[in-house]
Short mmCIF file of C-alpha atoms in Angstrom, two decimals:
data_model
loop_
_atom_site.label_atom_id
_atom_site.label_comp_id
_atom_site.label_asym_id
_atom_site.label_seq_id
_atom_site.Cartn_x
_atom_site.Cartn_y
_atom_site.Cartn_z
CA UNK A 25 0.00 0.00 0.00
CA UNK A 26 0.91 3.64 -0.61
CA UNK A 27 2.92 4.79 2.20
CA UNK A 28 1.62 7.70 4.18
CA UNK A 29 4.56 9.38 6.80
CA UNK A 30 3.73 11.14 9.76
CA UNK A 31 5.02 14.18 8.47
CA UNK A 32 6.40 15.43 4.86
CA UNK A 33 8.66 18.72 4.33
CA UNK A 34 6.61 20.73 1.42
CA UNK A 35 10.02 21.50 -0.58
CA UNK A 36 9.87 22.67 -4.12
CA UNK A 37 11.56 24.05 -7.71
CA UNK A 38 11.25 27.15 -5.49
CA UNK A 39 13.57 26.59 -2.65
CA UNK A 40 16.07 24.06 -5.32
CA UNK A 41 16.53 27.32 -7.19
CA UNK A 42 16.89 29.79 -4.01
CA UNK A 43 19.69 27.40 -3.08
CA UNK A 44 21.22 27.54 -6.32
CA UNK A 45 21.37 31.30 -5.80
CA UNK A 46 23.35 30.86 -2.91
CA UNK A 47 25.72 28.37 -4.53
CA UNK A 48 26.76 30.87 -7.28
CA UNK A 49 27.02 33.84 -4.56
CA UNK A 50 30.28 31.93 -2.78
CA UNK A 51 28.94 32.41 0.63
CA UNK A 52 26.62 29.56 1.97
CA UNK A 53 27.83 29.71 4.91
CA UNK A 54 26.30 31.65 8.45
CA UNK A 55 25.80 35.17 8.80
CA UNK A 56 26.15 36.13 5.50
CA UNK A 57 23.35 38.11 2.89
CA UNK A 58 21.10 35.75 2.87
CA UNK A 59 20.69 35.54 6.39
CA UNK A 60 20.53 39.21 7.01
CA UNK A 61 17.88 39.47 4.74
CA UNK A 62 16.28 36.57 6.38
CA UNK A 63 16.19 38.41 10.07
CA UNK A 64 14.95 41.42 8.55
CA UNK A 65 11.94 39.90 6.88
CA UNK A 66 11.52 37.87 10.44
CA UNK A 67 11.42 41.24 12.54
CA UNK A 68 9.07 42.77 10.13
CA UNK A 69 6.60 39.72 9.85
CA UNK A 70 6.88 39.41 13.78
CA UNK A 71 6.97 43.76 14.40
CA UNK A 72 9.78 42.55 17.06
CA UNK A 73 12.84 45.09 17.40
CA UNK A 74 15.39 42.17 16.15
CA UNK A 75 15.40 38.80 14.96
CA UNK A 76 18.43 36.38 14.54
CA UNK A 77 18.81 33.27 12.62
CA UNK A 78 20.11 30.67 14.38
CA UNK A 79 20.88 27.30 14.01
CA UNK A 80 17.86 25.69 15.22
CA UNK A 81 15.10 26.34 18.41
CA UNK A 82 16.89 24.66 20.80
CA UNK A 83 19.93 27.30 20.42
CA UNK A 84 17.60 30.27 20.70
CA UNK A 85 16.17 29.02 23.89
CA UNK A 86 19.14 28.39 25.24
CA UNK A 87 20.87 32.23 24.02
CA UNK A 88 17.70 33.30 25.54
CA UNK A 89 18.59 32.14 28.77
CA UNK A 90 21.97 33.56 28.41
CA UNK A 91 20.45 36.76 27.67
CA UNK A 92 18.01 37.52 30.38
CA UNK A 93 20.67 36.54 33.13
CA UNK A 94 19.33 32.96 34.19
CA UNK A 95 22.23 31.87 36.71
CA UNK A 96 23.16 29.32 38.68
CA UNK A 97 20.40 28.03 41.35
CA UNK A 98 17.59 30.10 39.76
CA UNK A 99 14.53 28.76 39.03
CA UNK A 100 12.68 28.72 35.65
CA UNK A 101 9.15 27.21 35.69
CA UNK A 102 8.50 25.34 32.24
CA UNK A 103 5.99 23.80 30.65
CA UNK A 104 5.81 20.31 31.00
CA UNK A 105 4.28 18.82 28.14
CA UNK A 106 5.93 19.24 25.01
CA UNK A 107 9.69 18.51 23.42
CA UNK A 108 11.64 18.96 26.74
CA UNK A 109 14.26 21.68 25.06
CA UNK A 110 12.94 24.40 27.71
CA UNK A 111 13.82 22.42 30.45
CA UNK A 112 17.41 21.50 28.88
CA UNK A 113 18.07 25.28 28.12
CA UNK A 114 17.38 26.25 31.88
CA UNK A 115 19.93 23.12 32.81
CA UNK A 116 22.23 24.39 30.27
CA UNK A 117 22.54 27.27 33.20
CA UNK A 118 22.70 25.33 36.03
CA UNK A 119 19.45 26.41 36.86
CA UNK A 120 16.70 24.01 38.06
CA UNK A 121 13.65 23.53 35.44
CA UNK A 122 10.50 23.61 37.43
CA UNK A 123 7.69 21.38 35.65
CA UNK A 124 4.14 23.08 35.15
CA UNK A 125 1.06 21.21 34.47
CA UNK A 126 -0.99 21.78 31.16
CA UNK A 127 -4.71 22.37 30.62
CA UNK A 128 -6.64 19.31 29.68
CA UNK A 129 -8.22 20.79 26.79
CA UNK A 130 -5.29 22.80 25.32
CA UNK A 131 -2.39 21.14 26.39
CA UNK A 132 -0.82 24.34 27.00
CA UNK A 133 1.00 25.93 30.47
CA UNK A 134 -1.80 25.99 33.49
CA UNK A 135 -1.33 29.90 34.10
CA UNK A 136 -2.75 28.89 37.92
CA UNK A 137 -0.33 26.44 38.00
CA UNK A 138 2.39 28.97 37.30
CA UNK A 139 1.07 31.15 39.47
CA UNK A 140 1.45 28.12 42.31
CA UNK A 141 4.68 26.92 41.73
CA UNK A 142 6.77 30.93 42.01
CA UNK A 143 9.28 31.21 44.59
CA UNK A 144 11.68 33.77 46.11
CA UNK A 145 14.36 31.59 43.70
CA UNK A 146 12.09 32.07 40.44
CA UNK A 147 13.70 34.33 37.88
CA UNK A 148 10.62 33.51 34.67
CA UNK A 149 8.49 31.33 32.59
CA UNK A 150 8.89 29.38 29.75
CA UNK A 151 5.52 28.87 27.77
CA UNK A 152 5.00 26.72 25.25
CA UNK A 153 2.91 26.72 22.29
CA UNK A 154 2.28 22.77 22.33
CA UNK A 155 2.16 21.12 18.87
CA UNK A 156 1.31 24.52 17.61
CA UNK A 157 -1.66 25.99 19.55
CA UNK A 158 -1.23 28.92 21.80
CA UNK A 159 -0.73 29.54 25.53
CA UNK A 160 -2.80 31.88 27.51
CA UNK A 161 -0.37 34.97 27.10
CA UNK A 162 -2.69 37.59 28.37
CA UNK A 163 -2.78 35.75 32.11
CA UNK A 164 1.30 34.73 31.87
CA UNK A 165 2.16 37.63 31.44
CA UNK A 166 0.18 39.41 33.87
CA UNK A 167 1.85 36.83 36.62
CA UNK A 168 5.10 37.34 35.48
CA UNK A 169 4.73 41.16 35.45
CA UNK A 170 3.18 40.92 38.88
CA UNK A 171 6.04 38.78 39.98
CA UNK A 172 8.97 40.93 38.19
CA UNK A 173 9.94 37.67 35.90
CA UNK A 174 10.83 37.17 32.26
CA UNK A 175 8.37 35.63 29.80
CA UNK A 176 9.78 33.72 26.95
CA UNK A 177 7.27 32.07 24.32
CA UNK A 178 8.96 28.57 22.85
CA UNK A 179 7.06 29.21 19.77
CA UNK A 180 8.55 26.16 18.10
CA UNK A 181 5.59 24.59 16.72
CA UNK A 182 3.65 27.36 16.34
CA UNK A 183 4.52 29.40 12.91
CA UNK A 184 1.71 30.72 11.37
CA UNK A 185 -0.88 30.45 14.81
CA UNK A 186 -2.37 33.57 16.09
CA UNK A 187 -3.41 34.70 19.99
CA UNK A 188 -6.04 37.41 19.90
CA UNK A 189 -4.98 38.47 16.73
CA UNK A 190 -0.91 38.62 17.35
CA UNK A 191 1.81 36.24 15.74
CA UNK A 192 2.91 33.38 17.94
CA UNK A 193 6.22 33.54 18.40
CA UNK A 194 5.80 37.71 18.86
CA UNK A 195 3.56 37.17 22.28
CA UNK A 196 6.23 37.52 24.83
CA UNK A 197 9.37 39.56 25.48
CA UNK A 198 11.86 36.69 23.60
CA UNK A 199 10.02 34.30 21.33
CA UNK A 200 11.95 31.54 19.68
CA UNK A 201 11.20 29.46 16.73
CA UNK A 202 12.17 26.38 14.76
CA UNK A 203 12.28 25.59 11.07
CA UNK A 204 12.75 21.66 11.34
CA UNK A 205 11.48 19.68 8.92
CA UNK A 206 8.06 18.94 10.53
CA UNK A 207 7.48 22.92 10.78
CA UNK A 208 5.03 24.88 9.05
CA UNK A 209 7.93 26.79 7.83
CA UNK A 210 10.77 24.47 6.99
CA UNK A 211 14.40 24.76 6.23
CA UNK A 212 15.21 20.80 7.36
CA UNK A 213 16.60 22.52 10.42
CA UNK A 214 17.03 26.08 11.61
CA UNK A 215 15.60 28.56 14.09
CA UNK A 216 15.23 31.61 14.79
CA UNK A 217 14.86 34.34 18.15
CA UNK A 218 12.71 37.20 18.23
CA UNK A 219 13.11 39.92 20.77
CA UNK A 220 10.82 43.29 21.70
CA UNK A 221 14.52 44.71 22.96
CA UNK A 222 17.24 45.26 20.87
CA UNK A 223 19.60 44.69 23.48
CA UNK A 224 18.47 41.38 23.81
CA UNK A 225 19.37 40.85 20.12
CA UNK A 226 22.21 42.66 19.89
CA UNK A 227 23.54 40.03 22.88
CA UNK A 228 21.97 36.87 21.24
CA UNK A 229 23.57 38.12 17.87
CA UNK A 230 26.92 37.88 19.37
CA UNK A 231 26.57 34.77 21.22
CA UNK A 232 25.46 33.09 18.21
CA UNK A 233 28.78 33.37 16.73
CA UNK A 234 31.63 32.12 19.35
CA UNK A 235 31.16 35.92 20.78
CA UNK A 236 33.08 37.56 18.25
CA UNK A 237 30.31 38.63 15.30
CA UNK A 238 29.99 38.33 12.20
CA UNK A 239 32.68 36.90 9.53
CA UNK A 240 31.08 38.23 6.75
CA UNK A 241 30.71 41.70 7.98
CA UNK A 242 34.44 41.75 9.22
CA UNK A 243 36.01 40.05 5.69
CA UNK A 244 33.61 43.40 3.54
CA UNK A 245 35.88 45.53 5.72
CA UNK A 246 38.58 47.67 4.05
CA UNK A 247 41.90 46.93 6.07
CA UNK A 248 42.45 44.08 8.52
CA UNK A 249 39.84 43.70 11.49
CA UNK A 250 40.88 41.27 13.97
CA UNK A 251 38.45 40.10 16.51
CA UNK A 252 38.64 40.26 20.76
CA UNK A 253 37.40 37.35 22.05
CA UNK A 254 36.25 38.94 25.42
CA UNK A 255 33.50 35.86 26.32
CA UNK A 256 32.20 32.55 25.72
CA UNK A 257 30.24 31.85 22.39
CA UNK A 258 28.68 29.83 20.87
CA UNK A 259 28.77 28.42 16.66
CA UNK A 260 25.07 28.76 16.57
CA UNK A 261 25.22 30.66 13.19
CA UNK A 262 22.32 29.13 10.41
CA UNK A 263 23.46 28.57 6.86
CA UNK A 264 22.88 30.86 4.17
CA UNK A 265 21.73 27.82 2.38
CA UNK A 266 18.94 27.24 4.83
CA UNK A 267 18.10 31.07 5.18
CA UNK A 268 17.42 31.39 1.97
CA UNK A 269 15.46 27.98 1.92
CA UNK A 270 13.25 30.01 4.61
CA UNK A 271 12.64 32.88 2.71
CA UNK A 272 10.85 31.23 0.20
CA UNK A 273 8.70 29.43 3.13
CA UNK A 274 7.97 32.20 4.65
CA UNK A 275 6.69 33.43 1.59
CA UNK A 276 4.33 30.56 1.35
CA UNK A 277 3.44 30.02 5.33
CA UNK A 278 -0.29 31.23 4.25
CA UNK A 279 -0.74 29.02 1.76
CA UNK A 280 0.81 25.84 3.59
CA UNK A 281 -1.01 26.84 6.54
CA UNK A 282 -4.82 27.11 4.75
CA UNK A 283 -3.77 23.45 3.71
CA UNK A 284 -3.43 21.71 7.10
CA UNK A 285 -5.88 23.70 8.12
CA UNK A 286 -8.13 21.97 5.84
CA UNK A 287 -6.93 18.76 6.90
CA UNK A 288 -7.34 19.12 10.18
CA UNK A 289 -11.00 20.01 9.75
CA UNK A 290 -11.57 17.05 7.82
CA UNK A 291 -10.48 14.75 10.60
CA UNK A 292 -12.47 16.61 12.58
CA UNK A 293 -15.70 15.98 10.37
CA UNK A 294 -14.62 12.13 9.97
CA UNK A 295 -14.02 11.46 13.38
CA UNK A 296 -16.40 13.55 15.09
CA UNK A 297 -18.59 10.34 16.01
CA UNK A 298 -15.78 8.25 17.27
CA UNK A 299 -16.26 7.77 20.71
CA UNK A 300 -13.35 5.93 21.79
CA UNK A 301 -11.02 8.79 21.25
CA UNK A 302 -11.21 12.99 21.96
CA UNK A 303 -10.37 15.51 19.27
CA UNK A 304 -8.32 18.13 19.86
CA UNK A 305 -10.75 21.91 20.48
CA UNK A 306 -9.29 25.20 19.78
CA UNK A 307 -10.47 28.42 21.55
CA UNK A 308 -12.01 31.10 19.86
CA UNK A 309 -9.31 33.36 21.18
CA UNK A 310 -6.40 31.65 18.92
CA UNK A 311 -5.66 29.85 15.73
CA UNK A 312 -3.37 26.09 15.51
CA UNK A 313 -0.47 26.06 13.16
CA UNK A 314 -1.33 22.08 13.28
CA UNK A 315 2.43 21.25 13.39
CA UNK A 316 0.93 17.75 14.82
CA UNK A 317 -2.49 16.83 15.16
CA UNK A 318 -2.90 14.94 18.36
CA UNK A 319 -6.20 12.13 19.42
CA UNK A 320 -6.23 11.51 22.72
CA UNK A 321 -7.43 7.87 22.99
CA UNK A 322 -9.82 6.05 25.19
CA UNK A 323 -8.14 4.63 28.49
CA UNK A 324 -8.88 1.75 27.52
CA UNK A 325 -7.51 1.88 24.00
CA UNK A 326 -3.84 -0.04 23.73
CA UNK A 327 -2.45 2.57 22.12
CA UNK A 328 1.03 0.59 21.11
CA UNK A 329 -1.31 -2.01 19.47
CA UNK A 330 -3.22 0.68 17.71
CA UNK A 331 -0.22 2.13 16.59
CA UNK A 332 1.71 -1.18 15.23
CA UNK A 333 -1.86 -1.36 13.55
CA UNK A 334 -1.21 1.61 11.39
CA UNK A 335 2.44 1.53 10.75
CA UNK A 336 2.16 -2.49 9.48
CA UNK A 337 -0.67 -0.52 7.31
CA UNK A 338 2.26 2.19 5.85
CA UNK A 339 0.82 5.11 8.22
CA UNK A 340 3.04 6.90 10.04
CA UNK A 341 2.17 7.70 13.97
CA UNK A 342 3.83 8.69 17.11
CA UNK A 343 3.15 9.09 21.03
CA UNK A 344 2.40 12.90 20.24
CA UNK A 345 4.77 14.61 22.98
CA UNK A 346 6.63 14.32 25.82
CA UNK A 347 5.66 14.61 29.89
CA UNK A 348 9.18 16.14 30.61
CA UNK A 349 9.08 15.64 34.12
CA UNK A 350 8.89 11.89 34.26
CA UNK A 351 12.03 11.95 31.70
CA UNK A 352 14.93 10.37 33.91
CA UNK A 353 17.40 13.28 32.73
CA UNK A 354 15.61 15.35 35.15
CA UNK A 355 15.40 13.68 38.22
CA UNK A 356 12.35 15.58 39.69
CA UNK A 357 10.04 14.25 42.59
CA UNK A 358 7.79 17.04 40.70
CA UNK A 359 3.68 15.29 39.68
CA UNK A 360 1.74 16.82 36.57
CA UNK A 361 -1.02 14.16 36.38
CA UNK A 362 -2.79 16.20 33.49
CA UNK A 363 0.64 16.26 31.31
CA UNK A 364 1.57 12.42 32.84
CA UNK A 365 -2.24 11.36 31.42
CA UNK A 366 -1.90 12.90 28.15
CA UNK A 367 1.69 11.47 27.47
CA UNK A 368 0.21 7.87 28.02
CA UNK A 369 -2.95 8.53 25.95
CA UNK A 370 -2.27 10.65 22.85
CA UNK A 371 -1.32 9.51 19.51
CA UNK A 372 0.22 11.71 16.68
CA UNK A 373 -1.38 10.87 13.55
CA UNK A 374 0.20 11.77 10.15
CA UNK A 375 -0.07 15.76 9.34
CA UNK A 376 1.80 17.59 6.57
CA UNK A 377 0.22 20.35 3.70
CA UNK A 378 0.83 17.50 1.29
CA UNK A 379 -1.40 14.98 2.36
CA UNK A 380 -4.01 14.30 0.15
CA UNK A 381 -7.57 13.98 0.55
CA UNK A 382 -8.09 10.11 0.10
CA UNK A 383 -5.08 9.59 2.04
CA UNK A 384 -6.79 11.70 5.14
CA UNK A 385 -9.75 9.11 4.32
CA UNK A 386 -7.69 6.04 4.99
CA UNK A 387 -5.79 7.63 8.13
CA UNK A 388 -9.50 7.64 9.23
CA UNK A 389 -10.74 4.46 8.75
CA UNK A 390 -7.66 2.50 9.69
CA UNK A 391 -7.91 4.78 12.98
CA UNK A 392 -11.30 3.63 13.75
CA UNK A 393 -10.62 0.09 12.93
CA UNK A 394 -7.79 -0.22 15.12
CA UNK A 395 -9.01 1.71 18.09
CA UNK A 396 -11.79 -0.33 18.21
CA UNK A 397 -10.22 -3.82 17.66
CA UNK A 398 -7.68 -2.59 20.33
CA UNK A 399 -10.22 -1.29 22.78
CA UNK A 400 -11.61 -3.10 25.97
CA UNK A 401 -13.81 -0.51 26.15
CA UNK A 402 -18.25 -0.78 26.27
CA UNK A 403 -17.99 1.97 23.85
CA UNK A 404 -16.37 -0.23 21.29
CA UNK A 405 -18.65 -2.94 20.92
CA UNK A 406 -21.50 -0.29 21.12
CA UNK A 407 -19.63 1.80 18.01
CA UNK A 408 -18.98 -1.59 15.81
CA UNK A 409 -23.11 -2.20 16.23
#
């Protein structure tokens, strides 16, 4: 049977011949036009001061802890379900990640449960927009201004959503992004940090390249600049090759986004009776980029059986996300049972602008075969009547 992955980069003769321009300027490598240009269209899409290109989200989260001062023994509370990269930027510091539970219906950072878990050691919050939808800004960031901490968005996931009518990745002091292949916006890897202060750039900027600047800039000069190395960098520079990659899907985020959003809706339609598994709802305040579109299945579904189901059928699926505070890296007594629930319940089921409608139509019914045949659920036999 046709194979259907999980996920599918939407790469064209577009982006092939953007590259090509690159290879014929001589400079694919970090820092160089292409990215510049890149970072400018960024902080003009986002209306943040500055935007750098770095080499992928996890870097920008962890510049942006570099940035705003996290130190040694702080605290930074994090969300806890999602890719665990927060957490590993605040340990990156030698800070201590402290896990948040999620709402049930969103999936996104409990604001009371922020509010809960601040202590004299607490230095800020890092939200996350899980899978692509949205936290509740409005309420973070009235705790953290109330409590004289840093908000940073880990907009990963979320290119293209919207919160009350603003950007995700532009709805908190430092926003970060990633361009990874799964991305609505995809350069195979890449990333990118977005800040309201320029400051905050300018520092990032220079951390991003071993703490010395730009290459490029310093080999247009007339004479011989030499560079002071007067702190610690980091090679966190992104390609040329992949800026330019992004340019183009920037360019096209609209149009790749009004796709999965179109897919998304038809699962929604096709599984809307299905009783043995939960759909995922989004507020009225906020838009999904759908990086991942999650089902939350019965308790008692066997998930692993549903998913060896579909993959021995050629669809791709995965667990969905990560509780990060059972992860063993961690070694937290911490308890998020709503984040701990959904980790052992949701599946990922395959999402991508270039799935296809009949192929959206077999994700469905070999979903609703397995979940049922895997079930020891009433519900099943009562949906199989």
């Amino acid at each position: 049977m046709e194979p259907i992955p999980l996920v599918h980069a939407s790469l064209g003769e577009r982006e092939l011949a953007a590259v090509a321009e690159v290879f014929a300027s001589g400079w694919p490598a970090g820092q160089g036009p292409k990215g510049k240009a890149l970072e400018a269209q960024l902080a003009e899409k986002y209306g943040v001061a500055d935007a750098v290109a770095v080499s992928n989200c996890g870097a920008a989260l962890h510049l942006a802890m570099l940035a705003l001062g996290v130190k040694p023994g702080d605290e930074v509370i994090v969300a806890d379900y999602g890719f665990p990269a927060p957490a590993q930027a605040v340990r990156y510091m030698d800070a201590t990640p402290v896990f948040a539970d999620v709402r049930p219906d969103t999936y996104t950072i409990d604001p009371q449960a922020v509010s809960d878990l601040i202590t004299p050691r607490t230095v800020g919050v890092i939200a996350v927009d899980t899978v692509g939808m949205p936290a509740d800004y409005t309420e973070l960031q009235a705790i953290a201004d109330r409590h004289g901490l840093f908000l940073v968005e880990d907009a990963a996931c979320a290119v293209g959503a919207t919160y009350q009518g603003r950007q995700a990745g532009a709805l908190a002091e430092v926003g970060c992004l990633s361009f990874h292949g799964r991305k609505g916006a995809s350069s195979g890897e890449g990333g990118a940090l977005l800040a309201r202060d320029p400051k905050i750039g300018q520092d990032v900027r220079l951390r991003s390249s071993f703490g010395i600047g730009s290459i490029f800039d310093m080999g247009n000069v007339v004479g011989l600049p030499i560079p002071t190395f007067t702190e610690i960098g980091y090679n966190f520079k992104l390609s040329d090759i992949a800026a330019a990659i992004l340019q183009v899907q920037l360019g096209r985020i609209d149009e790749l986004l009004q796709r999965r959003n179109a897919i998304a809706a038809q699962y929604g339609e096709l599984l809307a009776d299905e009783e043995l598994l939960t759909l995922p709802q989004v507020p009225e305040d906020r838009t999904h980029a759908w990086q991942t579109y999650m089902v939350t299945l019965d308790a008692g579904v066997d998930r692993a059986a549903v998913a060896a189901e579909l993959r021995g059928q050629g669809i791709g699926c995965g667990h969905g996300t990560f509780a990060a505070h059972v992860q063993p890296v961690f070694r937290t007594k911490q308890t998020c049972p709503v984040s701990a629930d959904l980790f052992a319940r949701q599946l990922a089921i395959p999402m991508h602008a270039e799935l296809a409608t009949h192929q959206v139509e077999r994700v469905v019914d070999a979903l609703r075969s397995a979940v049922r045949t895997h079930s020891t659920s009433t519900r099943a036999l009562g949906g199989a009547a």
